[in-house]
GROMACS .gro file of C-alpha atoms in nm:
model
  277
    1MET     CA    1  -9.182 -12.719  -1.998
    2LYS     CA    2  -9.270 -13.084  -2.007
    3ASN     CA    3  -9.351 -13.248  -1.680
    4LEU     CA    4  -9.137 -13.556  -1.748
    5GLY     CA    5  -8.860 -13.517  -1.488
    6GLN     CA    6  -8.782 -13.337  -1.170
    7SER     CA    7  -8.925 -13.005  -1.061
    8ARG     CA    8  -8.712 -12.719  -0.937
    9ASP     CA    9  -8.752 -12.362  -0.819
   10VAL     CA   10  -8.589 -12.129  -1.073
   11PHE     CA   11  -8.500 -11.765  -1.010
   12TYR     CA   12  -8.420 -11.507  -1.278
   13VAL     CA   13  -8.222 -11.223  -1.120
   14SER     CA   14  -8.081 -10.903  -1.264
   15ASP     CA   15  -7.987 -10.547  -1.183
   16GLY     CA   16  -8.188 -10.460  -1.496
   17THR     CA   17  -8.518 -10.590  -1.631
   18ALA     CA   18  -8.415 -10.961  -1.608
   19ILE     CA   19  -8.557 -11.024  -1.957
   20THR     CA   20  -8.222 -11.153  -2.082
   21CYS     CA   21  -8.195 -11.392  -1.786
   22GLU     CA   22  -8.547 -11.521  -1.848
   23THR     CA   23  -8.485 -11.570  -2.218
   24LEU     CA   24  -8.156 -11.756  -2.179
   25GLY     CA   25  -8.287 -11.953  -1.882
   26HIS     CA   26  -8.586 -12.073  -2.083
   27VAL     CA   27  -8.361 -12.179  -2.371
   28VAL     CA   28  -8.126 -12.371  -2.141
   29LEU     CA   29  -8.399 -12.540  -1.936
   30GLY     CA   30  -8.579 -12.635  -2.254
   31GLN     CA   31  -8.300 -12.890  -2.305
   32PHE     CA   32  -8.390 -13.076  -1.985
   33SER     CA   33  -8.692 -13.262  -1.849
   34VAL     CA   34  -8.746 -13.015  -1.568
   35THR     CA   35  -9.067 -12.854  -1.449
   36ALA     CA   36  -8.969 -12.503  -1.344
   37ARG     CA   37  -9.143 -12.304  -1.072
   38GLU     CA   38  -9.024 -11.965  -1.184
   39LYS     CA   39  -8.981 -11.630  -1.012
   40THR     CA   40  -8.826 -11.316  -1.157
   41PHE     CA   41  -8.641 -11.050  -0.959
   42PRO     CA   42  -8.554 -10.739  -1.165
   43PHE     CA   43  -8.354 -10.437  -1.046
   44VAL     CA   44  -8.168 -10.616  -0.766
   45GLU     CA   45  -7.920 -10.337  -0.708
   46SER     CA   46  -7.926 -10.280  -0.330
   47ASP     CA   47  -7.838 -10.478  -0.018
   48HIS     CA   48  -8.202 -10.475   0.089
   49LYS     CA   49  -8.321 -10.633  -0.234
   50VAL     CA   50  -8.050 -10.897  -0.251
   51ASP     CA   51  -8.103 -10.990   0.115
   52GLU     CA   52  -8.476 -11.044   0.049
   53LEU     CA   53  -8.390 -11.252  -0.256
   54ILE     CA   54  -8.141 -11.467  -0.064
   55ARG     CA   55  -8.402 -11.535   0.203
   56GLU     CA   56  -8.636 -11.669  -0.065
   57ILE     CA   57  -8.360 -11.879  -0.218
   58ASN     CA   58  -8.259 -12.029   0.116
   59GLN     CA   59  -8.623 -12.095   0.209
   60SER     CA   60  -8.663 -12.280  -0.122
   61TYR     CA   61  -8.365 -12.499  -0.036
   62GLU     CA   62  -8.495 -12.570   0.314
   63ARG     CA   63  -8.845 -12.645   0.185
   64ASN     CA   64  -8.750 -12.870  -0.106
   65GLY     CA   65  -8.417 -13.017   0.001
   66VAL     CA   66  -8.259 -12.927  -0.334
   67LYS     CA   67  -8.084 -12.613  -0.443
   68PRO     CA   68  -8.287 -12.386  -0.672
   69LEU     CA   69  -8.141 -12.270  -1.003
   70VAL     CA   70  -8.052 -11.901  -1.036
   71PHE     CA   71  -7.987 -11.742  -1.376
   72PHE     CA   72  -7.845 -11.399  -1.302
   73SER     CA   73  -7.674 -11.091  -1.436
   74ILE     CA   74  -7.538 -10.868  -1.158
   75VAL     CA   75  -7.267 -10.604  -1.197
   76VAL     CA   76  -7.220 -10.468  -0.841
   77PRO     CA   77  -6.941 -10.689  -0.696
   78HIS     CA   78  -7.057 -10.721  -0.334
   79ILE     CA   79  -7.418 -10.796  -0.438
   80ARG     CA   80  -7.290 -11.058  -0.680
   81THR     CA   81  -7.076 -11.210  -0.401
   82LYS     CA   82  -7.377 -11.228  -0.168
   83LEU     CA   83  -7.587 -11.403  -0.429
   84LEU     CA   84  -7.315 -11.657  -0.506
   85ALA     CA   85  -7.298 -11.746  -0.135
   86SER     CA   86  -7.668 -11.845  -0.125
   87CYS     CA   87  -7.797 -12.203  -0.124
   88ALA     CA   88  -7.841 -12.219  -0.501
   89HIS     CA   89  -7.679 -12.322  -0.824
   90CYS     CA   90  -7.599 -11.985  -0.979
   91TYR     CA   91  -7.535 -11.921  -1.348
   92ASP     CA   92  -7.406 -11.588  -1.473
   93VAL     CA   93  -7.575 -11.559  -1.813
   94LEU     CA   94  -7.311 -11.324  -1.955
   95GLU     CA   95  -6.986 -11.430  -1.790
   96SER     CA   96  -6.858 -11.686  -2.040
   97VAL     CA   97  -6.953 -11.475  -2.343
   98VAL     CA   98  -6.797 -11.158  -2.199
   99ALA     CA   99  -6.479 -11.347  -2.114
  100GLN     CA  100  -6.448 -11.481  -2.468
  101VAL     CA  101  -6.516 -11.141  -2.627
  102LYS     CA  102  -6.261 -10.986  -2.389
  103GLY     CA  103  -5.999 -11.227  -2.517
  104ASP     CA  104  -6.090 -11.182  -2.882
  105LEU     CA  105  -6.088 -10.802  -2.858
  106ASN     CA  106  -5.794 -10.789  -2.619
  107MET     CA  107  -5.992 -10.527  -2.431
  108GLU     CA  108  -6.116 -10.496  -2.073
  109PRO     CA  109  -6.498 -10.475  -2.038
  110LYS     CA  110  -6.653 -10.190  -1.843
  111PRO     CA  111  -6.943 -10.342  -1.649
  112GLN     CA  112  -7.241 -10.117  -1.589
  113LEU     CA  113  -7.591 -10.152  -1.455
  114GLN     CA  114  -7.824 -10.277  -1.727
  115ARG     CA  115  -7.990  -9.948  -1.810
  116SER     CA  116  -7.858  -9.928  -2.165
  117HIS     CA  117  -8.204  -9.867  -2.307
  118SER     CA  118  -8.307  -9.581  -2.085
  119VAL     CA  119  -8.539  -9.313  -2.224
  120ALA     CA  120  -8.277  -9.043  -2.179
  121LYS     CA  121  -8.012  -9.229  -2.378
  122ASP     CA  122  -8.228  -9.365  -2.658
  123SER     CA  123  -8.522  -9.126  -2.653
  124ASP     CA  124  -8.584  -9.131  -3.030
  125LYS     CA  125  -8.589  -9.511  -3.045
  126TYR     CA  126  -8.800  -9.531  -2.732
  127PHE     CA  127  -9.069  -9.298  -2.862
  128ASP     CA  128  -9.062  -9.467  -3.203
  129ARG     CA  129  -9.143  -9.794  -3.031
  130ILE     CA  130  -9.423  -9.636  -2.824
  131ALA     CA  131  -9.570  -9.491  -3.144
  132ALA     CA  132  -9.551  -9.835  -3.310
  133ILE     CA  133  -9.733  -9.996  -3.018
  134GLU     CA  134 -10.004  -9.728  -3.020
  135TYR     CA  135 -10.049  -9.765  -3.396
  136THR     CA  136 -10.070 -10.145  -3.370
  137LEU     CA  137 -10.327 -10.129  -3.090
  138ALA     CA  138 -10.537  -9.884  -3.292
  139HIS     CA  139 -10.532 -10.121  -3.590
  140ASP     CA  140 -10.592 -10.445  -3.401
  141ASP     CA  141 -10.853 -10.692  -3.520
  142GLY     CA  142 -10.978 -10.476  -3.807
  143VAL     CA  143 -11.087 -10.192  -3.577
  144SER     CA  144 -10.950  -9.930  -3.815
  145LEU     CA  145 -10.786  -9.917  -4.157
  146LYS     CA  146 -10.708  -9.546  -4.123
  147ASN     CA  147 -10.348  -9.451  -4.212
  148ILE     CA  148 -10.290  -9.802  -4.343
  149ASP     CA  149 -10.016  -9.658  -4.564
  150GLN     CA  150  -9.804  -9.618  -4.248
  151ALA     CA  151  -9.809  -9.992  -4.176
  152ASP     CA  152  -9.490 -10.194  -4.205
  153ILE     CA  153  -9.690 -10.513  -4.246
  154ILE     CA  154 -10.055 -10.623  -4.262
  155LEU     CA  155 -10.145 -10.959  -4.112
  156LEU     CA  156 -10.449 -11.143  -4.246
  157GLY     CA  157 -10.621 -11.456  -4.121
  158VAL     CA  158 -10.930 -11.607  -3.965
  159SER     CA  159 -11.028 -11.512  -3.612
  160ARG     CA  160 -10.799 -11.665  -3.342
  161SER     CA  161 -10.517 -11.759  -3.575
  162GLY     CA  162 -10.257 -11.563  -3.377
  163LYS     CA  163 -10.271 -11.221  -3.540
  164THR     CA  164 -10.305 -11.003  -3.230
  165PRO     CA  165 -10.024 -11.151  -3.017
  166THR     CA  166  -9.794 -11.155  -3.320
  167SER     CA  167  -9.876 -10.793  -3.404
  168LEU     CA  168  -9.812 -10.673  -3.050
  169TYR     CA  169  -9.491 -10.871  -3.019
  170MET     CA  170  -9.352 -10.721  -3.341
  171ALA     CA  171  -9.452 -10.372  -3.226
  172MET     CA  172  -9.304 -10.406  -2.878
  173GLN     CA  173  -8.988 -10.595  -2.970
  174PHE     CA  174  -8.904 -10.449  -3.310
  175GLY     CA  175  -9.092 -10.118  -3.327
  176LEU     CA  176  -9.293 -10.224  -3.632
  177ARG     CA  177  -9.632 -10.078  -3.715
  178VAL     CA  178  -9.867 -10.367  -3.774
  179VAL     CA  179 -10.225 -10.384  -3.900
  180ASN     CA  180 -10.410 -10.709  -3.842
  181TYR     CA  181 -10.741 -10.797  -4.003
  182PRO     CA  182 -10.964 -11.096  -3.931
  183PHE     CA  183 -11.166 -11.239  -4.218
  184ILE     CA  184 -11.531 -11.250  -4.116
  185ASP     CA  185 -11.827 -11.423  -4.281
  186ASP     CA  186 -11.888 -11.142  -4.530
  187ASP     CA  187 -11.525 -11.146  -4.644
  188ILE     CA  188 -11.525 -11.522  -4.679
  189LYS     CA  189 -11.847 -11.522  -4.880
  190ARG     CA  190 -11.702 -11.264  -5.119
  191LEU     CA  191 -11.361 -11.433  -5.111
  192ARG     CA  192 -11.174 -11.126  -5.224
  193LEU     CA  193 -10.944 -10.868  -5.075
  194LEU     CA  194 -11.076 -10.540  -4.945
  195PRO     CA  195 -11.002 -10.248  -5.180
  196GLU     CA  196 -10.789 -10.093  -4.903
  197PHE     CA  197 -10.551 -10.387  -4.926
  198GLU     CA  198 -10.516 -10.391  -5.303
  199ILE     CA  199 -10.264 -10.106  -5.317
  200HIS     CA  200 -10.065 -10.251  -5.025
  201ARG     CA  201 -10.021 -10.603  -5.157
  202HIS     CA  202  -9.649 -10.599  -5.082
  203LYS     CA  203  -9.730 -10.558  -4.711
  204LEU     CA  204  -9.979 -10.846  -4.687
  205PHE     CA  205  -9.894 -11.163  -4.496
  206GLY     CA  206 -10.127 -11.446  -4.401
  207LEU     CA  207 -10.154 -11.658  -4.087
  208THR     CA  208 -10.334 -11.990  -4.088
  209ILE     CA  209 -10.375 -12.270  -3.835
  210ASP     CA  210 -10.476 -12.635  -3.817
  211PRO     CA  211 -10.856 -12.675  -3.793
  212GLU     CA  212 -10.831 -12.894  -3.482
  213ARG     CA  213 -10.625 -12.631  -3.302
  214LEU     CA  214 -10.857 -12.351  -3.414
  215THR     CA  215 -11.161 -12.543  -3.289
  216GLU     CA  216 -10.991 -12.595  -2.952
  217ILE     CA  217 -10.906 -12.226  -2.915
  218ARG     CA  218 -11.255 -12.111  -3.014
  219GLU     CA  219 -11.419 -12.366  -2.784
  220ASN     CA  220 -11.232 -12.212  -2.493
  221ARG     CA  221 -11.373 -11.874  -2.592
  222LEU     CA  222 -11.729 -11.963  -2.700
  223ALA     CA  223 -11.803 -12.325  -2.617
  224GLY     CA  224 -12.077 -12.493  -2.820
  225SER     CA  225 -12.115 -12.206  -3.068
  226ASP     CA  226 -12.128 -12.230  -3.448
  227TYR     CA  227 -11.819 -12.006  -3.440
  228ALA     CA  228 -11.625 -12.285  -3.266
  229SER     CA  229 -11.768 -12.577  -3.463
  230THR     CA  230 -11.536 -12.801  -3.662
  231GLU     CA  231 -11.739 -12.741  -3.979
  232GLN     CA  232 -11.713 -12.362  -3.945
  233CYS     CA  233 -11.340 -12.374  -3.879
  234LEU     CA  234 -11.278 -12.606  -4.174
  235GLN     CA  235 -11.482 -12.386  -4.408
  236GLU     CA  236 -11.316 -12.062  -4.302
  237LEU     CA  237 -10.964 -12.202  -4.325
  238ALA     CA  238 -11.021 -12.362  -4.664
  239SER     CA  239 -11.164 -12.039  -4.804
  240VAL     CA  240 -10.894 -11.812  -4.664
  241GLU     CA  241 -10.605 -12.038  -4.765
  242SER     CA  242 -10.754 -12.051  -5.115
  243LEU     CA  243 -10.754 -11.670  -5.117
  244PHE     CA  244 -10.393 -11.659  -5.004
  245ARG     CA  245 -10.288 -11.892  -5.285
  246ARG     CA  246 -10.496 -11.717  -5.550
  247GLU     CA  247 -10.367 -11.372  -5.456
  248ALA     CA  248 -10.008 -11.493  -5.406
  249ILE     CA  249 -10.005 -11.379  -5.043
  250PRO     CA  250  -9.730 -11.552  -4.843
  251TYR     CA  251  -9.856 -11.730  -4.532
  252ILE     CA  252  -9.748 -11.965  -4.255
  253ASN     CA  253  -9.920 -12.212  -4.024
  254THR     CA  254  -9.904 -12.097  -3.661
  255SER     CA  255 -10.033 -12.416  -3.493
  256SER     CA  256  -9.710 -12.532  -3.330
  257LEU     CA  257  -9.519 -12.203  -3.324
  258SER     CA  258  -9.458 -11.961  -3.039
  259VAL     CA  259  -9.526 -11.592  -3.096
  260GLU     CA  260  -9.149 -11.537  -3.115
  261GLU     CA  261  -9.116 -11.799  -3.388
  262ILE     CA  262  -9.416 -11.666  -3.580
  263SER     CA  263  -9.277 -11.312  -3.570
  264THR     CA  264  -8.931 -11.418  -3.679
  265ARG     CA  265  -9.063 -11.622  -3.972
  266VAL     CA  266  -9.294 -11.343  -4.082
  267LEU     CA  267  -9.010 -11.089  -4.074
  268GLU     CA  268  -8.777 -11.324  -4.263
  269ARG     CA  269  -9.023 -11.410  -4.538
  270ALA     CA  270  -9.151 -11.053  -4.567
  271GLY     CA  271  -8.795 -10.920  -4.592
  272LEU     CA  272  -8.838 -10.681  -4.299
  273LYS     CA  273  -8.542 -10.578  -4.088
  274ARG     CA  274  -8.564 -10.596  -3.711
  275ARG     CA  275  -8.538 -10.266  -3.528
  276LEU     CA  276  -8.365 -10.362  -3.208
  277PHE     CA  277  -8.412 -10.156  -2.892
   0.00000   0.00000   0.00000
């Protein structure tokens, strides 16, 4: 978040994982010039946990003189009541949506602790996702091309163009099996696809990046090396983008995109369906 306005302590609180609260909180706060000092409190489902949380909230108020912001999703009524009585601005991330759906469906909701994705309930989906993560890790950064026929998508690009975080995000969030392969000097000199990729052309997708951004990233990893030099980055990117165009491989520039945005655009352009968990 941009440091252009006020700063504020922000708490994400849930009786589940708190991922939904974090996601919606980030989207909302992204609309304001606020620097957030964030803390996440998952599985707040007992008096002991909510009392500890309220102490932290009240200490924040006493320390800073302003109420912290709390994005929460709590089902247990008395725990919810306790939280709402704290020295904070509290926002129920589901309340308004649930109320509207209730009216549209003319049906009473049945609140429950956020354990809807437990292993016992969704065991097949859970283990499918674990298998996708294991497959993606085993095929990270060109380590192995074994069982490449099982891949849902194959990401190609120069080193440090965002392939690994994108691969892992798609595996963890959508249960996709992803191979990612970095073009190295030998590949760039040959400027052709590996034979293993030829029969899987429909799965290929390229990632590229601005040379200035690539140089910056590589400098942080190996400062002063040829690998991080502007000339090397320019040469690699020009060669690989030429390959993408020649072989009609779709590709996107990742320079200003988050891993969520990269993944979504890759899935959309590749025509892959999300597998939600």
